[in-house]
Coordinates of C-alpha atoms in Angstrom, one line a residue:
Chain A
M1 CA 14.4 -35.4 -27.5
K2 CA 15.9 -31.8 -26.7
V3 CA 13.8 -29.5 -24.3
I4 CA 15.8 -26.6 -24.9
E5 CA 17.1 -24.9 -27.7
V6 CA 18.9 -22.4 -27.9
H7 CA 20.6 -20.5 -30.6
N8 CA 22.8 -16.9 -31.1
L9 CA 20.9 -15.7 -27.9
C10 CA 22.0 -12.2 -26.9
K11 CA 21.1 -10.0 -24.1
Y12 CA 22.2 -6.4 -24.5
F13 CA 21.9 -3.8 -21.2
G14 CA 22.0 -0.6 -23.4
R15 CA 25.4 -1.2 -24.9
F16 CA 26.8 -3.9 -22.7
G17 CA 26.4 -7.4 -24.1
A18 CA 25.2 -9.6 -20.8
V19 CA 25.0 -12.6 -23.1
R20 CA 26.5 -13.1 -26.5
N21 CA 25.5 -15.3 -29.2
L22 CA 24.5 -18.3 -26.6
S23 CA 23.8 -21.5 -28.3
F24 CA 23.4 -24.9 -26.9
E25 CA 20.7 -27.9 -26.4
V26 CA 19.2 -29.6 -23.9
V27 CA 18.1 -33.4 -23.8
K28 CA 15.2 -34.5 -21.7
G29 CA 16.6 -36.5 -18.6
E30 CA 20.1 -34.4 -18.3
I31 CA 21.6 -32.4 -15.9
F32 CA 23.3 -29.7 -17.8
G33 CA 25.7 -27.5 -15.7
F34 CA 25.8 -24.1 -16.3
L35 CA 29.3 -22.2 -14.8
G36 CA 30.8 -19.3 -14.9
A37 CA 32.4 -16.7 -13.0
N38 CA 30.2 -14.2 -11.2
G39 CA 28.7 -11.8 -13.6
A40 CA 29.4 -14.0 -16.3
G41 CA 25.8 -13.3 -17.6
K42 CA 24.4 -17.2 -15.8
T43 CA 21.5 -15.3 -14.2
T44 CA 20.7 -13.4 -17.1
A45 CA 20.7 -16.5 -19.6
M46 CA 18.9 -18.4 -17.3
R47 CA 16.0 -15.4 -16.6
M48 CA 15.5 -15.4 -20.5
L49 CA 14.7 -19.0 -20.9
C50 CA 12.5 -18.6 -18.0
G51 CA 10.6 -16.4 -19.9
L52 CA 11.5 -13.6 -16.9
L53 CA 13.6 -11.7 -19.4
T54 CA 12.9 -10.5 -23.2
P55 CA 16.1 -11.6 -25.3
T56 CA 17.5 -9.0 -27.0
S57 CA 17.9 -11.0 -30.2
G58 CA 18.5 -14.9 -31.5
K59 CA 16.4 -17.9 -31.0
G60 CA 15.0 -19.7 -28.3
R61 CA 12.5 -23.0 -27.4
V62 CA 12.1 -24.1 -24.2
A63 CA 9.9 -27.3 -23.6
G64 CA 8.8 -26.5 -27.1
F65 CA 7.5 -23.0 -26.4
D66 CA 9.4 -20.0 -28.2
V67 CA 11.1 -18.1 -25.4
Y68 CA 9.8 -14.4 -26.9
R69 CA 6.1 -14.9 -27.7
E70 CA 5.2 -18.1 -25.5
S71 CA 6.7 -17.5 -22.2
E72 CA 3.4 -18.1 -19.9
K73 CA 3.7 -21.0 -21.8
I74 CA 7.0 -21.7 -21.0
K75 CA 6.1 -21.1 -17.5
R76 CA 3.4 -24.0 -17.2
S77 CA 6.0 -26.6 -18.1
I78 CA 9.2 -25.2 -15.8
G79 CA 10.1 -25.2 -11.9
Y80 CA 12.2 -22.6 -11.1
M81 CA 14.8 -22.2 -8.4
S82 CA 16.2 -18.7 -7.5
Q83 CA 19.1 -17.9 -5.7
K84 CA 18.1 -16.4 -3.1
F85 CA 15.6 -18.2 -0.7
S86 CA 12.3 -17.2 -2.3
L87 CA 9.3 -19.1 -0.7
Y88 CA 7.1 -17.5 1.7
E89 CA 9.0 -18.0 5.2
D90 CA 5.4 -17.1 6.9
L91 CA 3.9 -20.1 5.3
T92 CA 4.5 -23.7 6.3
T93 CA 6.2 -26.0 4.1
A94 CA 2.4 -27.9 3.6
E95 CA 0.9 -24.1 2.4
N96 CA 4.1 -23.5 -0.2
L97 CA 3.7 -26.7 -1.3
E98 CA -0.5 -26.2 -1.5
L99 CA 0.3 -22.6 -2.7
F100 CA 2.3 -23.5 -5.7
G101 CA 0.3 -26.6 -6.5
G102 CA -2.8 -24.5 -6.9
I103 CA -1.5 -22.0 -8.9
Y104 CA 0.4 -24.8 -11.3
G105 CA -3.6 -26.0 -11.7
M106 CA -3.5 -28.6 -9.4
G107 CA -7.1 -29.7 -7.6
R108 CA -7.0 -29.9 -3.9
K109 CA -7.3 -33.7 -3.7
E110 CA -4.2 -33.9 -6.4
I111 CA -2.2 -31.9 -4.1
K112 CA -3.0 -33.9 -1.1
A113 CA -2.6 -37.0 -2.7
K114 CA 0.6 -35.9 -3.6
M115 CA 2.0 -34.0 -0.9
A116 CA 2.3 -37.4 1.4
G117 CA 4.8 -38.6 -1.1
V118 CA 6.9 -35.8 -1.5
I119 CA 7.2 -35.0 2.3
E120 CA 8.0 -38.4 2.9
G121 CA 10.7 -38.8 -0.1
L122 CA 12.3 -35.8 1.0
E123 CA 11.8 -36.5 4.9
L124 CA 10.5 -33.5 5.8
E125 CA 7.9 -34.7 8.3
A126 CA 9.2 -32.8 10.8
G127 CA 9.1 -29.4 8.9
K128 CA 5.7 -30.0 7.3
A129 CA 3.6 -28.0 9.9
L130 CA 6.4 -25.0 10.8
L131 CA 7.0 -21.8 8.9
V132 CA 9.7 -21.8 6.8
G133 CA 11.0 -19.0 8.5
S134 CA 12.1 -21.2 11.2
L135 CA 13.8 -24.0 9.3
P136 CA 17.2 -24.2 8.9
E137 CA 18.7 -23.2 5.9
G138 CA 19.5 -27.1 4.7
V139 CA 16.0 -27.8 4.7
K140 CA 14.9 -24.6 3.4
Q141 CA 17.2 -25.7 0.2
K142 CA 14.7 -28.9 0.4
V143 CA 11.6 -27.3 0.3
A144 CA 12.0 -25.0 -2.2
F145 CA 13.2 -28.0 -4.0
A146 CA 10.3 -29.5 -3.4
V147 CA 7.6 -26.7 -4.3
S148 CA 9.8 -26.4 -7.5
T149 CA 9.3 -29.5 -9.2
F150 CA 5.9 -29.9 -7.2
H151 CA 3.6 -29.5 -10.4
S152 CA 6.1 -32.4 -12.1
P153 CA 7.7 -29.6 -14.7
E154 CA 9.8 -31.2 -17.4
I155 CA 12.4 -28.5 -16.7
V156 CA 13.6 -27.0 -13.5
F157 CA 15.7 -24.6 -13.7
L158 CA 18.1 -24.0 -10.4
D159 CA 20.2 -20.9 -9.8
E160 CA 22.8 -22.1 -7.2
P161 CA 20.8 -24.2 -5.2
T162 CA 23.3 -25.1 -2.7
A163 CA 24.6 -21.8 -2.0
G164 CA 25.3 -21.6 1.5
V165 CA 24.5 -24.8 2.8
D166 CA 26.8 -27.4 3.9
P167 CA 28.5 -30.3 2.2
I168 CA 26.1 -33.3 3.8
A169 CA 23.1 -31.3 2.4
R170 CA 24.3 -30.6 -0.7
R171 CA 25.3 -34.3 -1.4
K172 CA 21.5 -35.0 -0.4
F173 CA 20.4 -32.4 -2.5
W174 CA 22.4 -34.0 -5.5
E175 CA 20.5 -37.0 -4.8
M176 CA 17.1 -35.4 -5.0
I177 CA 18.6 -34.4 -8.3
Y178 CA 19.5 -37.7 -9.5
E179 CA 15.9 -38.8 -9.1
A180 CA 13.9 -36.0 -10.6
A181 CA 16.1 -37.0 -14.0
N182 CA 15.0 -40.6 -13.2
R183 CA 11.7 -39.5 -13.1
G184 CA 12.5 -37.7 -16.8
V185 CA 13.0 -34.2 -15.2
T186 CA 15.5 -32.2 -16.8
S187 CA 17.9 -30.2 -14.6
F188 CA 19.0 -26.8 -15.9
V189 CA 22.0 -25.7 -12.7
T190 CA 24.2 -22.8 -12.2
T191 CA 26.6 -23.4 -9.6
H192 CA 29.7 -22.2 -8.3
Y193 CA 31.2 -25.6 -6.6
M194 CA 33.4 -27.6 -8.8
D195 CA 33.0 -30.8 -6.9
E196 CA 28.8 -30.5 -8.4
A197 CA 30.0 -29.7 -11.6
E198 CA 31.5 -33.5 -11.8
Y199 CA 27.7 -34.5 -11.0
C200 CA 26.0 -33.1 -14.3
N201 CA 26.1 -34.7 -17.6
R202 CA 27.0 -32.0 -19.4
V203 CA 28.8 -28.6 -18.0
S204 CA 28.9 -25.5 -20.4
I205 CA 31.7 -22.4 -18.7
L206 CA 30.5 -19.1 -19.8
V207 CA 33.1 -16.2 -19.9
D208 CA 32.1 -12.7 -20.5
G209 CA 28.7 -13.6 -21.5
E210 CA 29.9 -16.0 -24.1
V211 CA 30.0 -20.1 -24.1
R212 CA 33.8 -20.8 -24.0
A213 CA 33.6 -24.3 -23.3
L214 CA 30.1 -27.0 -23.4
A215 CA 30.9 -30.9 -22.6
S216 CA 30.4 -33.2 -20.2
P217 CA 32.4 -33.1 -17.1
R218 CA 35.3 -36.2 -18.4
E219 CA 35.7 -34.2 -22.0
L220 CA 36.6 -31.2 -20.9
K221 CA 39.3 -32.5 -18.4
Q222 CA 41.0 -34.5 -21.0
K223 CA 40.9 -31.5 -23.6
F224 CA 42.6 -29.1 -20.4
G225 CA 44.6 -31.6 -19.6
A226 CA 42.7 -31.6 -15.8
S227 CA 42.6 -33.3 -13.3
S228 CA 39.4 -32.0 -12.1
M229 CA 36.4 -29.4 -13.1
Q230 CA 38.6 -26.7 -10.9
E231 CA 41.3 -26.7 -13.1
V232 CA 39.2 -26.6 -16.0
F233 CA 37.4 -23.4 -14.6
F234 CA 40.3 -21.7 -13.3
A235 CA 41.9 -22.0 -17.0
L236 CA 38.7 -20.7 -18.1
A237 CA 37.8 -18.1 -15.9
Q238 CA 40.8 -16.7 -15.3
K239 CA 40.7 -15.1 -19.0
A240 CA 37.7 -13.0 -18.4
K241 CA 37.9 -9.2 -18.9
R242 CA 34.5 -8.9 -16.6
G243 CA 34.1 -8.8 -13.1
V244 CA 37.8 -8.6 -12.5
S245 CA 38.9 -6.4 -9.5
Chain B
M1 CA -9.4 -19.1 -11.2
R2 CA -8.9 -22.0 -9.5
A3 CA -5.6 -20.5 -8.7
L4 CA -7.5 -17.4 -6.7
R5 CA -8.6 -19.3 -4.3
F6 CA -5.3 -20.6 -3.3
L7 CA -3.8 -17.5 -3.9
L8 CA -6.5 -15.5 -1.2
K9 CA -5.7 -18.5 1.4
K10 CA -2.1 -17.5 1.5
E11 CA -3.3 -13.9 1.5
F12 CA -5.0 -13.7 4.3
L13 CA -3.2 -16.0 6.4
Q14 CA 0.0 -14.0 6.0
I15 CA -2.4 -11.2 6.8
F16 CA -3.0 -12.5 10.0
R17 CA 0.0 -14.2 11.3
N18 CA 1.2 -10.7 11.5
K19 CA 0.4 -9.1 14.4
F20 CA 1.2 -5.9 14.0
M21 CA -0.9 -5.8 11.0
V22 CA -3.6 -7.4 13.1
R23 CA -3.5 -4.7 15.8
L24 CA -3.3 -2.0 13.1
I25 CA -6.6 -3.3 11.8
F26 CA -8.4 -3.2 14.9
G27 CA -6.3 -0.6 17.1
L28 CA -6.4 2.3 14.6
P29 CA -10.0 2.8 14.4
V30 CA -10.1 2.9 18.0
I31 CA -7.6 5.5 18.3
Q32 CA -8.3 7.3 15.5
L33 CA -11.9 8.1 16.1
S34 CA -11.9 8.1 20.0
V35 CA -8.5 10.7 19.6
L36 CA -9.7 13.1 16.5
P37 CA -12.8 14.5 16.6
W38 CA -12.1 15.5 20.4
A39 CA -8.8 17.0 18.8
A40 CA -9.5 18.5 15.6
T41 CA -11.9 21.1 17.1
F42 CA -13.4 24.0 15.3
E43 CA -14.5 25.8 18.4
H44 CA -12.8 28.2 20.0
K45 CA -13.5 28.6 23.9
D46 CA -11.7 31.2 26.3
I47 CA -10.6 33.9 23.6
Q48 CA -8.8 36.0 25.3
L49 CA -10.8 39.3 25.8
C50 CA -9.6 43.0 26.6
V51 CA -12.2 45.7 26.7
V52 CA -11.9 49.2 26.5
D53 CA -15.2 50.9 28.3
N54 CA -15.5 55.1 27.0
D55 CA -19.0 54.9 28.7
R56 CA -19.1 53.0 32.3
G57 CA -23.1 53.0 32.4
S58 CA -24.8 50.2 33.4
Y59 CA -25.3 49.0 29.6
S60 CA -21.4 48.7 29.1
V61 CA -21.3 46.5 32.3
R62 CA -24.7 44.6 31.1
L63 CA -22.8 44.0 27.4
R64 CA -19.6 43.1 29.3
E65 CA -21.3 40.6 31.5
K66 CA -23.7 38.9 28.8
V67 CA -19.9 38.3 26.4
I68 CA -18.1 37.0 29.6
S69 CA -21.2 34.6 30.6
S70 CA -21.0 33.3 26.8
G71 CA -18.2 31.0 27.8
F72 CA -16.9 32.0 24.9
F73 CA -14.4 34.7 25.8
K74 CA -12.5 35.4 28.5
L75 CA -12.0 38.7 30.4
S76 CA -8.1 39.5 30.1
A77 CA -7.9 43.2 30.9
Y78 CA -9.9 46.2 31.3
R79 CA -7.8 49.3 29.6
T80 CA -8.7 53.1 29.4
T81 CA -7.4 53.9 26.1
Y82 CA -7.4 51.6 23.2
A83 CA -3.7 52.3 22.7
E84 CA -3.4 50.4 26.2
A85 CA -5.6 47.7 24.9
L86 CA -3.6 47.3 21.8
E87 CA -0.5 47.0 24.0
S88 CA -2.0 44.2 25.8
V89 CA -2.7 42.5 22.1
E90 CA 0.9 43.1 21.4
E91 CA 2.5 41.1 24.3
G92 CA 0.0 38.4 23.3
E93 CA -2.5 38.7 26.9
S94 CA -5.6 39.4 24.8
D95 CA -6.9 38.2 21.2
L96 CA -9.5 40.8 20.7
I97 CA -10.4 44.8 21.8
L98 CA -14.0 45.6 22.5
E99 CA -14.5 49.5 22.7
I100 CA -17.2 50.8 23.8
P101 CA -17.8 54.2 22.6
A102 CA -19.1 57.4 24.9
G103 CA -22.7 57.8 25.3
F104 CA -23.1 54.2 24.7
E105 CA -26.3 54.1 27.1
K106 CA -28.1 57.3 25.9
R107 CA -27.7 56.1 22.7
C108 CA -29.3 52.6 23.1
V109 CA -32.2 54.1 25.2
N110 CA -33.2 56.5 22.7
G111 CA -33.1 53.8 20.2
I112 CA -30.1 55.5 17.8
A113 CA -27.6 53.1 16.6
S114 CA -24.7 53.1 18.2
E115 CA -21.2 51.5 17.0
V116 CA -19.2 49.4 19.3
M117 CA -15.6 48.6 17.9
L118 CA -13.9 45.1 17.6
S119 CA -10.5 44.7 16.9
V120 CA -9.2 41.3 16.4
D121 CA -5.6 39.7 16.4
A122 CA -5.7 38.0 13.1
L123 CA -2.8 36.5 13.8
N124 CA -4.7 33.1 14.2
G125 CA -7.1 33.5 11.4
Q126 CA -9.7 30.9 12.2
K127 CA -9.9 32.1 15.5
A128 CA -10.0 35.6 14.5
G129 CA -12.9 34.9 12.4
L130 CA -14.8 32.7 15.1
G131 CA -14.1 35.4 17.5
V132 CA -15.6 38.0 15.8
L133 CA -18.6 35.9 14.5
Y134 CA -19.6 34.9 18.2
M135 CA -19.2 38.6 19.0
G136 CA -21.6 39.5 16.2
N137 CA -23.8 37.1 17.5
I138 CA -23.9 38.1 21.5
I139 CA -24.3 41.9 20.3
Q140 CA -27.3 41.2 17.8
D141 CA -28.5 39.4 21.5
F142 CA -27.5 42.3 23.3
N143 CA -29.5 44.3 21.0
A144 CA -33.1 42.1 21.1
S145 CA -33.2 42.0 24.9
V146 CA -32.4 46.2 25.0
Q147 CA -34.9 46.6 21.9
G148 CA -37.9 44.5 23.6
E149 CA -37.4 46.7 27.5
P150 CA -40.2 49.2 28.0
G151 CA -39.1 52.6 26.6
N152 CA -36.9 51.3 24.3
M153 CA -39.3 51.0 21.1
Q154 CA -37.1 51.4 18.0
A155 CA -37.2 48.4 16.4
M156 CA -34.5 46.6 14.6
A157 CA -34.1 44.1 11.7
V158 CA -32.1 41.3 13.5
V159 CA -30.4 38.4 11.7
K160 CA -31.2 34.9 12.8
P161 CA -29.7 32.1 11.2
Y162 CA -30.7 29.0 11.2
Y163 CA -28.6 25.8 10.9
K164 CA -30.3 23.1 9.0
Y165 CA -29.3 19.6 8.8
N166 CA -26.7 20.2 11.7
L167 CA -28.7 21.5 14.4
R168 CA -26.7 22.3 17.0
M169 CA -23.8 23.1 14.7
H170 CA -22.0 20.5 16.6
Y171 CA -18.7 19.9 14.9
Q172 CA -18.4 16.1 15.4
N173 CA -21.2 15.8 13.3
L174 CA -18.9 16.9 11.2
M175 CA -15.7 15.6 11.7
V176 CA -16.7 11.8 12.5
P177 CA -17.6 11.0 9.2
G178 CA -14.9 12.4 7.3
V179 CA -12.4 11.5 10.1
I180 CA -14.0 7.5 9.2
V181 CA -13.1 7.9 5.6
V182 CA -9.5 9.2 6.6
L183 CA -9.0 6.0 8.4
V184 CA -10.6 3.5 5.9
S185 CA -8.2 5.6 3.2
V186 CA -5.2 5.4 5.1
M187 CA -5.8 1.6 6.2
G188 CA -6.4 0.5 2.4
A189 CA -4.1 3.1 0.7
M190 CA -0.9 2.4 3.2
L191 CA -1.3 -1.6 3.5
S192 CA -2.0 -2.0 0.0
A193 CA 1.0 0.1 -1.2
M194 CA 3.6 -2.0 1.2
N195 CA 2.1 -5.5 0.0
I196 CA 3.8 -5.6 -3.5
V197 CA 6.7 -4.0 -3.0
R198 CA 7.5 -6.3 0.0
E199 CA 7.4 -9.2 -2.1
K200 CA 10.0 -7.8 -4.2
E201 CA 12.5 -7.3 -1.9
M202 CA 12.0 -10.2 -0.1
G203 CA 12.4 -12.2 -3.4
T204 CA 9.0 -14.0 -3.4
M205 CA 7.4 -12.0 -6.5
E206 CA 10.3 -13.5 -8.7
Q207 CA 8.8 -16.9 -8.0
M208 CA 5.8 -16.2 -8.5
N209 CA 6.6 -14.2 -11.8
V210 CA 8.4 -17.1 -12.9
T211 CA 4.7 -19.2 -12.4
P212 CA 1.9 -18.9 -15.4
V213 CA -0.2 -17.2 -12.5
S214 CA -2.2 -14.1 -14.8
R215 CA -1.4 -10.6 -13.7
S216 CA -5.1 -9.8 -13.3
V217 CA -5.4 -12.9 -10.7
F218 CA -2.8 -11.6 -9.1
I219 CA -3.7 -8.1 -8.4
L220 CA -7.2 -9.4 -7.7
A221 CA -6.1 -11.6 -5.2
K222 CA -4.1 -8.5 -3.5
L223 CA -7.2 -6.8 -4.1
I224 CA -10.0 -8.4 -2.5
P225 CA -8.2 -9.0 1.2
F226 CA -7.4 -5.3 1.7
W227 CA -11.3 -4.4 0.4
V228 CA -12.7 -6.6 3.2
I229 CA -10.5 -4.9 5.7
G230 CA -11.4 -2.1 4.5
L231 CA -15.0 -3.0 4.7
V232 CA -14.5 -4.3 8.6
N233 CA -12.6 -1.1 9.2
L234 CA -15.0 0.9 8.0
S235 CA -17.9 -0.8 10.2
I236 CA -15.7 -0.5 13.0
G237 CA -15.5 2.7 12.1
M238 CA -19.5 3.7 12.2
L239 CA -20.1 1.5 15.5
L240 CA -17.4 3.3 17.2
S241 CA -19.0 6.6 16.2
W242 CA -22.0 5.4 17.5
L243 CA -21.1 4.4 20.8
I244 CA -18.6 7.2 21.3
Y245 CA -20.4 10.1 20.0
G246 CA -24.1 8.6 19.3
L247 CA -23.9 9.1 16.0
L248 CA -25.9 6.8 13.5
P249 CA -26.7 8.0 9.7
S250 CA -29.7 9.7 9.2
G251 CA -30.0 8.1 5.8
N252 CA -29.7 4.6 4.8
M253 CA -26.3 2.7 5.7
V254 CA -27.0 0.5 3.1
V255 CA -25.8 4.0 1.0
I256 CA -22.3 4.3 2.6
F257 CA -22.0 0.0 2.1
V258 CA -22.8 0.2 -1.2
F259 CA -20.7 3.5 -1.8
A260 CA -17.8 1.9 -0.4
F261 CA -18.1 -1.1 -2.0
F262 CA -16.6 1.2 -4.7
Y263 CA -14.8 3.2 -3.3
L264 CA -12.3 0.8 -1.6
L265 CA -12.3 -1.1 -4.6
A266 CA -10.2 1.9 -6.2
F267 CA -8.7 3.0 -3.4
T268 CA -6.9 -0.6 -2.9
G269 CA -6.2 -0.4 -6.3
F270 CA -4.4 3.0 -6.4
G271 CA -2.3 1.7 -3.3
L272 CA -1.6 -1.9 -5.6
M273 CA -0.4 0.6 -8.3
I274 CA 2.1 2.8 -6.5
S275 CA 3.4 -0.5 -4.7
N276 CA 4.0 -2.0 -8.9
F277 CA 5.8 0.6 -9.8
A278 CA 7.9 1.2 -6.3
Q279 CA 11.1 -0.5 -6.2
S280 CA 11.2 -0.2 -2.1
Q281 CA 8.8 -0.3 0.3
Q282 CA 10.2 3.3 2.0
Q283 CA 9.5 4.8 -1.8
A284 CA 5.9 3.1 -1.9
M285 CA 5.4 4.5 2.0
L286 CA 7.0 8.1 0.9
V287 CA 4.6 8.5 -2.0
V288 CA 1.1 7.3 -0.8
F289 CA 2.3 9.8 2.3
F290 CA 2.6 12.6 -0.1
L291 CA -0.7 11.9 -1.7
L292 CA -2.8 11.1 0.9
V293 CA -1.8 14.8 2.7
I294 CA -2.6 16.2 -0.4
F295 CA -6.1 14.1 -0.6
I296 CA -6.9 14.8 2.9
L297 CA -6.2 18.4 3.1
L298 CA -7.8 19.0 -0.3
G299 CA -10.6 16.5 0.7
G300 CA -12.6 18.8 2.5
L301 CA -12.5 17.5 6.0
F302 CA -11.0 20.3 7.7
T303 CA -11.7 23.7 5.1
P304 CA -14.5 23.1 2.7
I305 CA -13.6 22.6 -0.9
S306 CA -15.9 25.6 -1.8
S307 CA -13.8 28.1 -0.1
M308 CA -10.5 26.9 -2.1
P309 CA -9.4 29.1 -5.0
G310 CA -10.3 27.9 -8.1
W311 CA -7.2 25.7 -9.0
A312 CA -7.8 24.0 -5.8
Q313 CA -11.1 23.1 -6.5
G314 CA -9.8 21.6 -9.7
V315 CA -7.3 19.5 -8.0
A316 CA -10.3 18.4 -6.1
T317 CA -11.9 17.5 -8.6
F318 CA -9.1 14.6 -9.1
N319 CA -9.5 13.6 -5.2
P320 CA -11.1 10.3 -4.6
V321 CA -11.2 11.0 -0.7
R322 CA -13.4 14.0 -1.0
Y323 CA -16.3 12.4 -2.4
F324 CA -16.4 9.5 0.3
I325 CA -16.2 12.5 2.7
E326 CA -19.1 14.1 0.8
V327 CA -21.2 11.2 0.5
M328 CA -20.4 10.2 4.6
R329 CA -21.6 13.7 5.2
L330 CA -24.4 13.9 3.0
V331 CA -25.4 10.4 4.4
Y332 CA -25.1 11.1 7.9
L333 CA -26.2 14.9 8.1
K334 CA -28.6 14.9 5.5
G335 CA -29.9 11.5 5.2
S336 CA -29.5 11.4 1.3
G337 CA -30.0 8.4 -0.7
F338 CA -28.9 6.9 -3.8
A339 CA -30.7 9.4 -5.9
D340 CA -27.8 12.4 -4.6
I341 CA -25.0 11.0 -4.2
L342 CA -24.7 9.0 -7.6
P343 CA -22.7 11.8 -9.1
H344 CA -20.5 10.8 -6.8
L345 CA -20.4 6.8 -7.2
L346 CA -20.1 7.6 -10.8
K347 CA -17.3 9.5 -10.6
T348 CA -15.5 7.1 -8.1
G349 CA -16.3 4.0 -10.7
V350 CA -14.1 6.4 -12.9
F351 CA -11.2 6.3 -10.4
L352 CA -11.6 2.8 -10.0
V353 CA -11.2 1.7 -13.3
V354 CA -8.4 4.0 -14.0
F355 CA -6.6 2.5 -11.2
N356 CA -6.9 -1.1 -11.4
I357 CA -6.1 -0.8 -14.7
L358 CA -2.8 0.8 -13.8
A359 CA -2.1 -1.7 -11.0
V360 CA -2.7 -4.3 -13.3
M361 CA -0.5 -2.9 -16.4
G362 CA 2.4 -2.1 -13.7
Y363 CA 2.5 -5.2 -12.4
R364 CA 5.0 -6.8 -15.1
K365 CA 5.8 -10.3 -15.4
K366 CA 8.4 -10.3 -18.2
S367 CA 11.2 -7.4 -18.2
M368 CA 12.7 -5.9 -21.2

């Protein structure tokens, strides 16, 4: 079952083509890696899929809803964790979970019942009653993931979720993504860490606003005769004209 | 609407966890009300008076004593000619010259009108105006007492002002209700204007935008807390003005609160509208500051709107603060009821609708 379908999606800011002719499909339960150098258009593309930005042209459906007209319906079906850590730092972990659960239409009882499981599953007991602002970076990241998946979305969009986090916390973070995938949650992840790209089911590499490669990590390495995703990325991203200084 | 409950809980938690905010909400009314009405006085005492007495009779002395004993004037110089007195003004020693003509006493006794000359340094217009006004009253008083004496039978018309509603002309009775309005307006606009733009800066706004929360529910969740704070502030302000100045509305307090109910919704909407359009907290702050200064200066607190030039009166029509100041004074001093403030209420209703529609419209969950 396809949960994201994109066909020739474009976004122009004036004459600048931030994203050009984006076409791909993502199926249910897949972990889809979205790679690209800084300024390649990753965030712009993701914002269009999340209903935060209106595309200039092309077609797109997320969770079965149109990206132009049904963005509010899309928002009901997705979770989003942004690059900048963006939970309420002056609220506790539990209060953040409750708030976002409530916004997505969960009732008080449902929230309470689910909260215990989520807190336990992510080993957040110690930080449950602490203000999020006082938590260490790695724990904040876990909380942000917990919040973005608390309302059981079909798809979760993760924009550089592990930026600035230590390797152990990153490994744990990917374990959470895998657990979510086992529950049937589709993950759409952008990252700069090439070891993380290896964890994805399929990877697309964006260069200057266009998709230059789209396949599983194994296929990509074969195609480019590379031993790691790092080499594949270098081979493609070095040709970029944008963002080179 | 279920989301509203959760959002409101979040807003109140955030406000009360912010120690600065709590201090501001409860501290500002105390400071503003205990300091401002004393500082922003309309009265002028110790106006420096220079006397030029060309008559040197007992009546001149009596007039002079009467002027000094009023408490508004202080004898700064005593000169023999007008030119010398003018020097005293130029040196900044005196504000006002009272010149008594030769033959003053004789004319007074014979009941012939006599002219005394007042020259005033009009550099400070308000001080000059008040000085002349005070002096005029004192001289009129003097006239009356002179005419009442045996042998001085000539009757003269005496103007006797009778101040209605604010019997003793206490400027504080006029200032305090206005200061309360300024207080709730400044708080309402500042706090709400800083709020949404702060979420933009923190990045939490984007997290909100990616949820299915509706624009009006989000704005409502921002509006209600600041509206409640405004009402609390108004109550604190009114309580303090009673404790400090013994001032209670001569009309029904309910009239004030009903008006404030709508006014605060309008004014919080005004702050949120600015917050939505602003890109940073500084920007929001500067815009609010700029508009508040205009609102307050054209609000009739310090200078009456009826004495402003036509164009300024036109601008003042679009000033929400002005209507609340008028309502407060009407209810506090004149005891006006709902029927009297209906026009004010209707105009505030227009502000309420316009500001809040713009606040909701200005909030975009999706950019182009």
